[in-house]
C-alpha atoms as an extended CHARMM CRD file, in Angstrom:
* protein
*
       137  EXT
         1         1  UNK       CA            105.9120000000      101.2380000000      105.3680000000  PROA      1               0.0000000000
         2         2  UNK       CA            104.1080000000      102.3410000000      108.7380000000  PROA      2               0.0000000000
         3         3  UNK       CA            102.2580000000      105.6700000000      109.2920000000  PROA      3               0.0000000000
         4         4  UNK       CA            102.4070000000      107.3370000000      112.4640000000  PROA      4               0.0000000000
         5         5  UNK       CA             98.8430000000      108.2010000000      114.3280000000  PROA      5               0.0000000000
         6         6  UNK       CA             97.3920000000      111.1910000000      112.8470000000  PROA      6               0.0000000000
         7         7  UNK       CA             94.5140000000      112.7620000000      114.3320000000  PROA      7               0.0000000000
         8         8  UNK       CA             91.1680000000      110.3830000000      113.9950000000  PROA      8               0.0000000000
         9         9  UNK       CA             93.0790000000      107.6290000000      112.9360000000  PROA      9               0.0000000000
        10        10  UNK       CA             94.7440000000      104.3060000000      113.9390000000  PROA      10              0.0000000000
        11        11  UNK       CA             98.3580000000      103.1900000000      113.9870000000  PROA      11              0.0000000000
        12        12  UNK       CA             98.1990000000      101.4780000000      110.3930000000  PROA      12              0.0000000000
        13        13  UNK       CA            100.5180000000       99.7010000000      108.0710000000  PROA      13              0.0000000000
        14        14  UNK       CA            100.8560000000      100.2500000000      104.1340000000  PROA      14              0.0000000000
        15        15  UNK       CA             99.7790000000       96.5700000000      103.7940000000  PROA      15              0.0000000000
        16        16  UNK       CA             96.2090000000       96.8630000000      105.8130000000  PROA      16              0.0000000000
        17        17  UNK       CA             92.7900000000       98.2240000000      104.9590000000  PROA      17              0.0000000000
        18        18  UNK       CA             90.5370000000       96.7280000000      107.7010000000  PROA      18              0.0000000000
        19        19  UNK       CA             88.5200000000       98.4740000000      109.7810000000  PROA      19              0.0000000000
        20        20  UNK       CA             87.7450000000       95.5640000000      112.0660000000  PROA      20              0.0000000000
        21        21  UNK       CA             88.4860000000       95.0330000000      115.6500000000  PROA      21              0.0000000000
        22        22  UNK       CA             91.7850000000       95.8370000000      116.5720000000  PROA      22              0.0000000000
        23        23  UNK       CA             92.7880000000       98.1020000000      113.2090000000  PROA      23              0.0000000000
        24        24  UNK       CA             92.2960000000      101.0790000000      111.4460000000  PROA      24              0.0000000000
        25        25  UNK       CA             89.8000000000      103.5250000000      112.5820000000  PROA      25              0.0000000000
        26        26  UNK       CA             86.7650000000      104.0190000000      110.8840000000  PROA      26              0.0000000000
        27        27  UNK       CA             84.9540000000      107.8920000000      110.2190000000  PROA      27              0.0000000000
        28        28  UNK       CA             82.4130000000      107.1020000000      112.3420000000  PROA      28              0.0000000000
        29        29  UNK       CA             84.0090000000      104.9260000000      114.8760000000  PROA      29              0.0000000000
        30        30  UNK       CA             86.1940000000      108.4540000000      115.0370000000  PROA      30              0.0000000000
        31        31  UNK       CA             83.5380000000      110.6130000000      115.4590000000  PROA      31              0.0000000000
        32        32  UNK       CA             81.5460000000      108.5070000000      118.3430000000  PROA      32              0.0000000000
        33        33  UNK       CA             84.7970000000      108.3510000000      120.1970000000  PROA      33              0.0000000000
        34        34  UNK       CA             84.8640000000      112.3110000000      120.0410000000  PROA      34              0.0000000000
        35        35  UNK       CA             81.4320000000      113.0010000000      120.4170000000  PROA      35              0.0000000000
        36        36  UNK       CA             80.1360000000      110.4580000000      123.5500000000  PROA      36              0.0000000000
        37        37  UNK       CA             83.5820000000      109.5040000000      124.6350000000  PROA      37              0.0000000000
        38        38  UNK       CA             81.5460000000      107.8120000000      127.9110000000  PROA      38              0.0000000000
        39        39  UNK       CA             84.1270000000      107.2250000000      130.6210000000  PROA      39              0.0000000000
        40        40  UNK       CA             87.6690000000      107.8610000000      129.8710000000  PROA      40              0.0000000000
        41        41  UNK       CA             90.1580000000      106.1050000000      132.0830000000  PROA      41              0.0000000000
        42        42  UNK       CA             93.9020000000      107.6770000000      131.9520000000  PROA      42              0.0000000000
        43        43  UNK       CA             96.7810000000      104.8290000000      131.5170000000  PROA      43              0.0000000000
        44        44  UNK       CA            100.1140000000      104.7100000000      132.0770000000  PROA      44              0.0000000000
        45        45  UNK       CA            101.6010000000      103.1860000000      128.4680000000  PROA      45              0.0000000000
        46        46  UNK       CA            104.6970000000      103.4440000000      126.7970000000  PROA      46              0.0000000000
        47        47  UNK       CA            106.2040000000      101.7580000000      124.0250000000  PROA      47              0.0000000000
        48        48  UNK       CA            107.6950000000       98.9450000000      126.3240000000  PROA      48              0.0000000000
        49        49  UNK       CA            104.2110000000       97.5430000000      127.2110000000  PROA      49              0.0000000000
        50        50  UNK       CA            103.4200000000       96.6370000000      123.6980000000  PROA      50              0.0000000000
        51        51  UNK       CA            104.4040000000       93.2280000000      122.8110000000  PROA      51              0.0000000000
        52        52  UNK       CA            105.1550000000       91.9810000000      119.6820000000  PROA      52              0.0000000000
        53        53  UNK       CA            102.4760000000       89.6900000000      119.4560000000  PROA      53              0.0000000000
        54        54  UNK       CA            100.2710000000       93.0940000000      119.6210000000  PROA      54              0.0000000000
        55        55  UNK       CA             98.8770000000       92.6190000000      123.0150000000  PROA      55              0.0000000000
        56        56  UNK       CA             99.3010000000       95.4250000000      125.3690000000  PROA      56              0.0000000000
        57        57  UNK       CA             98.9690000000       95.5360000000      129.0450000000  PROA      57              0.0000000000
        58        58  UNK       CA             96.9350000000       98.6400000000      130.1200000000  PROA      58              0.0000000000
        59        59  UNK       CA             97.7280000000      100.1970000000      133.5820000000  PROA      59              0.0000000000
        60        60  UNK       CA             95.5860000000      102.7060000000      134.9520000000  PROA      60              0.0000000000
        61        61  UNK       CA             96.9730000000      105.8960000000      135.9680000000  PROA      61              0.0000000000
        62        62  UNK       CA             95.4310000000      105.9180000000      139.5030000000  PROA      62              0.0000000000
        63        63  UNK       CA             94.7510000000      103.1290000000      141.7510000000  PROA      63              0.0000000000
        64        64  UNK       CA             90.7630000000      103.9130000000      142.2830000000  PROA      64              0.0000000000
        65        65  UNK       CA             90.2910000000      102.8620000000      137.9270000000  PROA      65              0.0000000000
        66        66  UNK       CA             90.5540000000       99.3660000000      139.0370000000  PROA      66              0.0000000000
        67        67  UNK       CA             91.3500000000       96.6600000000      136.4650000000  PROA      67              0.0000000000
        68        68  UNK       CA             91.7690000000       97.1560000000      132.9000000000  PROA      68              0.0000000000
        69        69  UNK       CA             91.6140000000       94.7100000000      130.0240000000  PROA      69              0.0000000000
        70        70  UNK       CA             94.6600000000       93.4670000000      127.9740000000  PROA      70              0.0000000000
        71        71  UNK       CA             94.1990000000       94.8310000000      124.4670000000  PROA      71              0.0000000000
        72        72  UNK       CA             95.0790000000       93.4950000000      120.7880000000  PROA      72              0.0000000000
        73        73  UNK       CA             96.5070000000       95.9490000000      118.0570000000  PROA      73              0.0000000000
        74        74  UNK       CA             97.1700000000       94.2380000000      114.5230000000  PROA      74              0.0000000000
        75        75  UNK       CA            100.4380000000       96.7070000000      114.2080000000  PROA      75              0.0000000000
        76        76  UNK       CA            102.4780000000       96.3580000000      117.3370000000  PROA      76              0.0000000000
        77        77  UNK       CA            105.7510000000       98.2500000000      115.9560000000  PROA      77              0.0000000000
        78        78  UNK       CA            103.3450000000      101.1740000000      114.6070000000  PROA      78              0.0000000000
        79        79  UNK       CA            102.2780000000      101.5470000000      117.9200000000  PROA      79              0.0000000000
        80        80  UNK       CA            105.1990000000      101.2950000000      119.6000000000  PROA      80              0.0000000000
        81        81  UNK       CA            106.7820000000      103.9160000000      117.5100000000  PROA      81              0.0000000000
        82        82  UNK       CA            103.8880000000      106.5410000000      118.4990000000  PROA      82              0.0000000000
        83        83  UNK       CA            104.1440000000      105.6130000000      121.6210000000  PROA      83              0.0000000000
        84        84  UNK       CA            107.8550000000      106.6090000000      121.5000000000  PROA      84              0.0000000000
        85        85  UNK       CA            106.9930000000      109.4880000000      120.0600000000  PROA      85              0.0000000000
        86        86  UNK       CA            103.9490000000      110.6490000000      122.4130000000  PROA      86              0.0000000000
        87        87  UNK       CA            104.5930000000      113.4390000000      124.8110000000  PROA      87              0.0000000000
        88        88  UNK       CA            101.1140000000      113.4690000000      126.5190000000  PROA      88              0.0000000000
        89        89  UNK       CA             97.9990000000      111.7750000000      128.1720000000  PROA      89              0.0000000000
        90        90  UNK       CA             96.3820000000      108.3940000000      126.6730000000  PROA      90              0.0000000000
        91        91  UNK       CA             93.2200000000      107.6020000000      127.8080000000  PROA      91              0.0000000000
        92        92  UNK       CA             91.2610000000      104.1440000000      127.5800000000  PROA      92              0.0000000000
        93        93  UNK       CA             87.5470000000      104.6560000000      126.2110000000  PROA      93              0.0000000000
        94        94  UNK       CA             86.0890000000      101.1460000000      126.8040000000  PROA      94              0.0000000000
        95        95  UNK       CA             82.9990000000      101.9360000000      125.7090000000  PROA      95              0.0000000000
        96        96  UNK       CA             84.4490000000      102.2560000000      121.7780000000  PROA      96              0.0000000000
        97        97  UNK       CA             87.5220000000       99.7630000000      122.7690000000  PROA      97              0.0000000000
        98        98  UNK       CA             89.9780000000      102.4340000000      121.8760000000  PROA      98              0.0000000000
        99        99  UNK       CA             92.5870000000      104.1610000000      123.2090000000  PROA      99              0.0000000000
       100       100  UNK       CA             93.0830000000      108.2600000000      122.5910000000  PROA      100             0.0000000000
       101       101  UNK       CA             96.4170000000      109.5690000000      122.3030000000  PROA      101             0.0000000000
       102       102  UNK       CA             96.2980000000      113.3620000000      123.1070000000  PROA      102             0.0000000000
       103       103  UNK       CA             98.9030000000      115.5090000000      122.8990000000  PROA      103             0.0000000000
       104       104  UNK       CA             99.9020000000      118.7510000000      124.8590000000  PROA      104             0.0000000000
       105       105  UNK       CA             98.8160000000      120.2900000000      128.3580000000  PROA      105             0.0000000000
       106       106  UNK       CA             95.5330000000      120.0540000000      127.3250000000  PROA      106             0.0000000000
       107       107  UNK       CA             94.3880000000      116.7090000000      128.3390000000  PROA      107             0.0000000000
       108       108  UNK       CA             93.0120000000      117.3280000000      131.7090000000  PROA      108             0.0000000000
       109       109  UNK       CA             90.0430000000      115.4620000000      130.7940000000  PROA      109             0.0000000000
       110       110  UNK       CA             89.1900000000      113.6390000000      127.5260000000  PROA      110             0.0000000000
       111       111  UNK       CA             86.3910000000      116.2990000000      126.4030000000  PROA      111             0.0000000000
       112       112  UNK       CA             89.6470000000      119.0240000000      126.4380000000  PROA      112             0.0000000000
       113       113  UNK       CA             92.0670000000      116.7270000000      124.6950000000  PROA      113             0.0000000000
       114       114  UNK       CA             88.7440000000      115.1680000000      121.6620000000  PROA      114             0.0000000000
       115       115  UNK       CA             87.0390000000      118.5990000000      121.7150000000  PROA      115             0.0000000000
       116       116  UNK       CA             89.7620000000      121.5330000000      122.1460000000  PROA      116             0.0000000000
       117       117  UNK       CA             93.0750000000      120.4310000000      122.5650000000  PROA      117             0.0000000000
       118       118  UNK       CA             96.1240000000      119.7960000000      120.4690000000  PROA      118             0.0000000000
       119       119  UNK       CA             95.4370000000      116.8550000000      118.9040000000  PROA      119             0.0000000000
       120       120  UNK       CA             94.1110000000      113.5800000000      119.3950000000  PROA      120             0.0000000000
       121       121  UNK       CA             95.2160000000      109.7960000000      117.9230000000  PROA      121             0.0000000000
       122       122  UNK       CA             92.5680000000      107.5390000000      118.1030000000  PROA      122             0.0000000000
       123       123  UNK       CA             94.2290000000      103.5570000000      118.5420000000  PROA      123             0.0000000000
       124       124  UNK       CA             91.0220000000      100.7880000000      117.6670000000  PROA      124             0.0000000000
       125       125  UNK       CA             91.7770000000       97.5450000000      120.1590000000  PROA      125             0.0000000000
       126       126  UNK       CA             90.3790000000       94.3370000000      119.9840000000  PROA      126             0.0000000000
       127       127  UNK       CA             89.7050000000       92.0900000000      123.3930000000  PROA      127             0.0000000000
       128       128  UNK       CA             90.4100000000       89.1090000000      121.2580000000  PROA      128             0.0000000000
       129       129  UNK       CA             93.8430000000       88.5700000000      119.3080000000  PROA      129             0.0000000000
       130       130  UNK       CA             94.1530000000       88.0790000000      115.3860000000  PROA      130             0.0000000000
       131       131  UNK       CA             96.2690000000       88.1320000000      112.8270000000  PROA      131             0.0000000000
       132       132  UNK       CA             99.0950000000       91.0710000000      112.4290000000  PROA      132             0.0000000000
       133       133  UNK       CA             99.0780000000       92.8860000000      109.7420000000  PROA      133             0.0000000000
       134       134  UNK       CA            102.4730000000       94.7680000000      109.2050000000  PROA      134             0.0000000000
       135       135  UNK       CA            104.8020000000       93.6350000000      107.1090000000  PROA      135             0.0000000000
       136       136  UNK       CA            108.0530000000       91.3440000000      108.3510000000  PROA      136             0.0000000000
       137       137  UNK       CA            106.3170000000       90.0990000000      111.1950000000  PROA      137             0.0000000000
């Protein structure tokens, strides 16, 4: 069964428990995104740029953000399914190689959306692929 991103934590399947590259969110890998977010880049990403092979193409948001990385994600669908169901801002934090889902109006900035605003999802990437880890893939 897959759990939707909660606040501080990754997209995550039932049948995974790693906190590696790429999966779940650790605590403190939470609480450094939050607290020295460094620079946050705003992407464009919906459900349709995750592939199934759990690579997803970032876009920035505005041109002057330049080039961004592709990203891994051991749970493709998971994400996909947030993604779906996300009706705000996500922001790349390179520093931690995570994305930050935040929801609402809020988001004008990643210290509003981590610090104040409705809610935030953290998603761990990897820049190298592995193995998925949800279940009928």
């Amino acid at each position: 069964m897959l759990r939707h991103l909660a606040q501080n934590d990754s997209v995550r399947s039932d049948a995974c428990s790693r906190y590696a590259a790429g999966h779940r969110v650790h605590w403190i890998h939470a609480k450094k995104c939050r607290q020295e977010p460094g620079q946050a880049v705003e992407v464009l990403l919906t459900s349709g740029d995750v592939g199934d092979d759990g690579w997803v193409g970032l876009r920035p948001a505005f041109d002057y953000a330049g080039d961004l990385p592709s990203v891994w994600t051991h749970a493709p669908r998971a994400l996909r399914e947030s993604l779906a169901a996300h009706r705000g801002r996500v922001y790349w934090l390179a520093r931690w190689h995570a994305l930050t889902l935040v929801e609402g109006e809020r988001g004008g900035g990643v210290g509003g959306g981590l610090d104040g605003g409705k809610g935030a999802g953290l998603v761990n990437v990897a820049l190298q692929g592995g193995d998925l880890c949800e279940e009928g893939q």
